[in-house]
Every structure is written in C-alpha cells, then in structure tokens.
C-alpha cells in the first residue's frame, strides 16, 4: 500500500488535511465529489487505500477487461470516489470498472441488524433450506422411491438452489424480503418448481427417445408460446449481461 500512496503523492493528488492525507476531486460535468481519506490522522489506511492497492495488483498482474464490484447500494458514493481516483491515477485506460449496487436482505418487519442480534448467517440459511427441502421430499411421492443418500443429494440441490434462485430472481438494486414460503413455493417463479419442471421435461424426452411416433404431433398454443419464448433466449442472455441483471433470465 505504501507504493500506492507514494504514487498518489507523485501524481500531486495527495493533500494534507487536519493531520490526515486526502484526495480532493475536481468538479466535473457530472457534479463534484467530497474528499476521500487515503491515510487517517493516526497513520492508519482506509478501505480506499486497500482497494486501490488491490486494483493496482489486479490490473498489473491479471490485466482484466472489466472489474465488477457487487456491493450494496449504500456504498455508491464510495465507489464513485474509488473509480474517480483510479481515473486520476491513469489506471482506467485498459480496464472498465463497474459497481453493481444491490439492495438489502430484510426480514418482513425490517432490515437485519447486527447490533440487535437480528442477523442470519449464510450457513444457517443453507442448512435451513436443506432441512426444508428434505421435509418436502419426505412428503412427496417421488421421495418414497429414494434411499437416504439420494434424498440427501436431492435435498441439497433443491435447498441450495432455492436460496440462490430467490436471490438472483430479484432486480439487483431492490431490497429483498426474506420469506421461506416464497423461496419454497412449489409453483410459478421459484427454483423448486423449475427444478421439478426440468426433471419432468427430461423424463418426457427420455421416453420420447424410446418411441418413434409415426404421426405428426400437433402443438397446443401454450407449447407454441414456450417455443417462441425460447427463440429469444440468446438475446435475453446478452441483455442480462449488459445490464448485470441475472433476474432477466
């Protein structure tokens, strides 16, 4: 980090202020930014300093085309300061920097709070999801034909998949209300329903391979609508990638 601080100083960007060392940003057409602290008055570095050191390493060693920071929307100002510092240092010539701002994961009664002890670890969430998936499998007709090892394998796939999908199905910038019922709803836009649909579709395809229908099969309006929708899949992938929005898929 000392090398980064020295580079900032040599570029004439480092300013002393009340014992600290800061960067003052010039006004631009998009507005002005408040100063950012590089070194505190007690000599300690900041997130900005450490992120700059990380960027210097990544752009030098890996030479990426793009660096994407998927961090909460409350850090938008910070990333504007970080990226502007990178620009002033001349590090943005070969890499693009993007902050994909996401919302908060909330309970129905409000946001999670570390101080109030109202937080849930990812491990707890995933274990809870697997447990709920296991209970669903035990109640289902399909589950009766599985041994304990197979049930556990399916429970992990369904449980973890449900949590991942519930997170990714939301627009990145919006807050998410954590709701087990919505995560495990067995119809509509949910991972368990989609996984079930895929399993059924694969079963139909497998049966189709074993038979050779002589008659031409007529498709109903719903099936035609699905096929027409699938023709846009590659287009939607491109749009989702450009907007950093996996929820569009």
XYZ file of C-alpha atoms in Angstrom:
249
model
C 0.000 0.000 0.000
C 2.918 2.324 0.614
C 3.745 2.156 -3.104
C 0.197 3.207 -3.970
C 0.291 6.095 -1.503
C 3.614 7.201 -2.963
C 2.179 7.065 -6.492
C -0.773 9.204 -5.394
C 1.681 11.699 -3.878
C 3.837 11.811 -7.008
C 0.760 12.491 -9.133
C 0.102 15.533 -6.949
C -3.214 14.183 -5.706
C -2.379 13.836 -2.010
C -3.439 16.730 0.208
C -2.865 17.115 3.958
C -5.967 17.961 5.968
C -6.161 18.058 9.777
C -3.363 15.521 10.090
C -4.851 13.154 7.525
C -3.939 12.680 3.872
C -6.827 13.024 1.451
C -7.703 13.266 -2.222
C -9.732 16.255 -3.381
C -11.686 15.667 -6.565
C -12.067 18.287 -9.286
C -15.586 19.293 -10.257
C -16.873 17.686 -13.445
C -19.969 17.936 -15.602
C -21.485 15.098 -13.560
C -21.027 17.024 -10.300
C -18.494 17.157 -7.502
C -17.385 14.516 -5.029
C -16.440 15.030 -1.378
C -12.783 14.408 -0.469
C -11.712 10.831 0.248
C -9.321 9.886 3.046
C -6.239 7.923 1.984
C -4.400 7.911 5.319
C -6.045 8.799 8.633
C -4.508 11.258 11.085
C -3.233 8.333 13.188
C -1.432 6.855 10.169
C -3.947 4.077 9.533
C -5.001 3.298 5.981
C -8.605 3.176 4.790
C -10.805 0.981 2.610
C -9.941 3.305 -0.269
C -6.215 2.735 0.168
C -6.625 -1.027 0.349
C -8.978 -1.143 -2.628
C -6.539 0.943 -4.659
C -3.728 -1.476 -3.785
C -5.933 -4.400 -4.840
C -6.811 -2.674 -8.118
C -3.154 -1.945 -8.821
C -2.302 -5.607 -8.302
C -5.210 -6.926 -10.385
C -4.708 -4.571 -13.309
C -0.959 -5.233 -13.350
C -0.967 -8.992 -12.818
C -4.228 -10.061 -14.459
C -4.962 -7.196 -16.880
C -8.753 -7.713 -16.772
C -11.072 -6.108 -19.301
C -13.591 -5.329 -16.590
C -13.728 -5.298 -12.784
C -17.206 -5.701 -11.312
C -17.903 -4.819 -7.680
C -21.184 -6.302 -6.465
C -21.715 -4.290 -3.272
C -24.666 -2.661 -1.503
C -26.226 0.499 -2.909
C -25.287 2.392 0.278
C -21.684 2.316 -0.986
C -22.448 4.073 -4.286
C -20.682 7.308 -3.296
C -17.617 5.405 -2.140
C -17.288 3.598 -5.462
C -17.669 6.872 -7.347
C -14.722 8.177 -5.308
C -12.726 4.983 -5.853
C -13.263 4.888 -9.612
C -12.552 8.613 -9.962
C -9.283 8.122 -8.064
C -8.400 5.294 -10.437
C -9.133 7.595 -13.371
C -6.981 10.396 -11.961
C -4.132 7.932 -11.472
C -4.415 6.845 -15.100
C -5.288 3.240 -14.292
C -8.568 3.120 -16.229
C -7.033 3.046 -19.698
C -7.276 -0.722 -20.224
C -9.954 -1.811 -17.752
C -13.581 -0.928 -17.148
C -14.796 -0.516 -13.561
C -18.408 -1.217 -12.619
C -20.286 -1.042 -9.334
C -23.366 -3.266 -9.419
C -25.349 -1.910 -6.491
C -27.638 -4.350 -4.706
C -30.331 -3.800 -2.106
C -30.549 -5.239 1.383
C -31.814 -8.606 2.539
C -34.586 -7.786 5.015
C -36.995 -9.518 7.335
C -40.688 -8.737 6.945
C -40.555 -6.442 9.999
C -37.446 -4.557 8.866
C -33.786 -4.824 7.935
C -31.316 -7.152 9.598
C -29.345 -5.534 12.416
C -26.053 -6.776 13.834
C -26.430 -4.593 16.924
C -29.857 -6.052 17.698
C -28.690 -9.580 17.009
C -31.140 -9.850 14.118
C -28.892 -11.411 11.532
C -28.749 -14.828 9.930
C -25.515 -16.379 8.691
C -25.343 -17.915 5.230
C -24.565 -21.281 6.811
C -27.788 -21.095 8.842
C -29.791 -20.167 5.758
C -28.385 -23.007 3.654
C -28.803 -25.574 6.431
C -32.374 -24.382 6.946
C -33.044 -24.597 3.215
C -31.705 -28.145 3.010
C -33.818 -29.130 6.018
C -36.979 -27.688 4.445
C -36.210 -29.352 1.124
C -35.683 -32.662 2.925
C -39.114 -32.345 4.566
C -40.748 -31.682 1.185
C -39.038 -34.724 -0.325
C -40.157 -36.923 2.571
C -43.779 -35.908 1.924
C -43.623 -36.370 -1.843
C -44.400 -39.442 -3.906
C -41.007 -39.207 -5.602
C -39.195 -39.249 -2.284
C -40.579 -42.641 -1.378
C -38.505 -44.262 -4.091
C -35.209 -42.771 -2.921
C -32.761 -44.117 -0.369
C -31.319 -41.854 2.338
C -28.222 -40.961 0.299
C -30.277 -39.990 -2.742
C -32.694 -37.978 -0.590
C -29.830 -36.004 0.922
C -28.342 -35.325 -2.507
C -31.679 -34.056 -3.827
C -32.322 -32.032 -0.646
C -29.020 -30.186 -1.067
C -29.656 -29.491 -4.750
C -33.200 -28.261 -4.130
C -32.457 -26.349 -0.915
C -29.320 -24.517 -2.011
C -30.764 -23.976 -5.482
C -33.876 -22.399 -3.964
C -31.838 -19.853 -1.994
C -29.620 -18.983 -4.960
C -32.559 -18.559 -7.295
C -34.544 -16.462 -4.808
C -31.598 -14.073 -4.551
C -30.876 -13.874 -8.286
C -34.511 -13.563 -9.389
C -34.749 -10.069 -7.890
C -33.577 -6.940 -9.639
C -30.118 -6.221 -8.142
C -30.921 -2.750 -6.814
C -34.052 -3.716 -4.894
C -34.339 -4.861 -1.282
C -35.311 -8.494 -0.752
C -37.789 -9.624 1.893
C -36.509 -12.962 3.174
C -39.506 -15.309 3.112
C -39.206 -19.099 3.370
C -42.688 -19.605 1.891
C -41.803 -17.695 -1.271
C -38.442 -19.429 -1.521
C -40.064 -22.868 -1.449
C -43.343 -22.198 -3.225
C -43.988 -25.205 -5.455
C -45.471 -23.318 -8.376
C -44.665 -20.322 -10.537
C -41.359 -18.474 -10.467
C -39.371 -20.498 -7.937
C -36.364 -22.807 -8.064
C -38.169 -25.924 -6.737
C -40.872 -25.552 -9.394
C -38.323 -25.002 -12.171
C -36.250 -27.957 -10.986
C -39.381 -30.106 -10.949
C -40.271 -28.892 -14.453
C -36.795 -29.729 -15.756
C -36.988 -33.203 -14.216
C -40.384 -33.801 -15.838
C -39.174 -32.460 -19.190
C -36.121 -34.729 -19.102
C -38.387 -37.665 -18.316
C -40.588 -36.851 -21.317
C -37.537 -36.543 -23.575
C -36.193 -39.863 -22.342
C -39.494 -41.578 -23.102
C -39.543 -39.891 -26.498
C -36.170 -41.371 -27.397
C -37.516 -44.854 -26.754
C -40.532 -44.425 -29.003
C -40.911 -43.500 -32.641
C -44.269 -41.785 -33.185
C -45.483 -42.231 -36.746
C -47.983 -39.414 -36.641
C -47.094 -35.752 -36.738
C -47.534 -34.208 -33.301
C -49.621 -31.033 -33.115
C -48.533 -28.416 -30.594
C -51.081 -26.558 -28.493
C -50.967 -22.734 -28.050
C -49.139 -22.976 -24.702
C -46.407 -25.162 -26.187
C -46.014 -22.841 -29.152
C -45.711 -19.865 -26.787
C -42.902 -21.632 -24.910
C -41.039 -22.377 -28.137
C -41.392 -18.786 -29.325
C -40.075 -17.582 -25.984
C -37.055 -19.874 -26.249
C -36.072 -18.277 -29.550
C -35.315 -15.070 -27.592
C -33.131 -16.811 -25.018
C -29.779 -15.860 -26.578
C -30.990 -12.263 -26.933
C -32.028 -12.113 -23.263
C -28.650 -13.504 -22.178
C -26.920 -10.591 -23.913
C -29.307 -8.047 -22.347
C -28.856 -9.593 -18.886
C -25.071 -9.480 -19.236
C -25.032 -5.863 -20.427
C -27.241 -4.775 -17.531
C -25.634 -7.063 -14.919
C -29.131 -8.370 -14.232
C -29.361 -12.180 -13.952
C -33.003 -11.741 -12.910
C -33.877 -11.161 -16.582
C -33.100 -14.792 -17.314
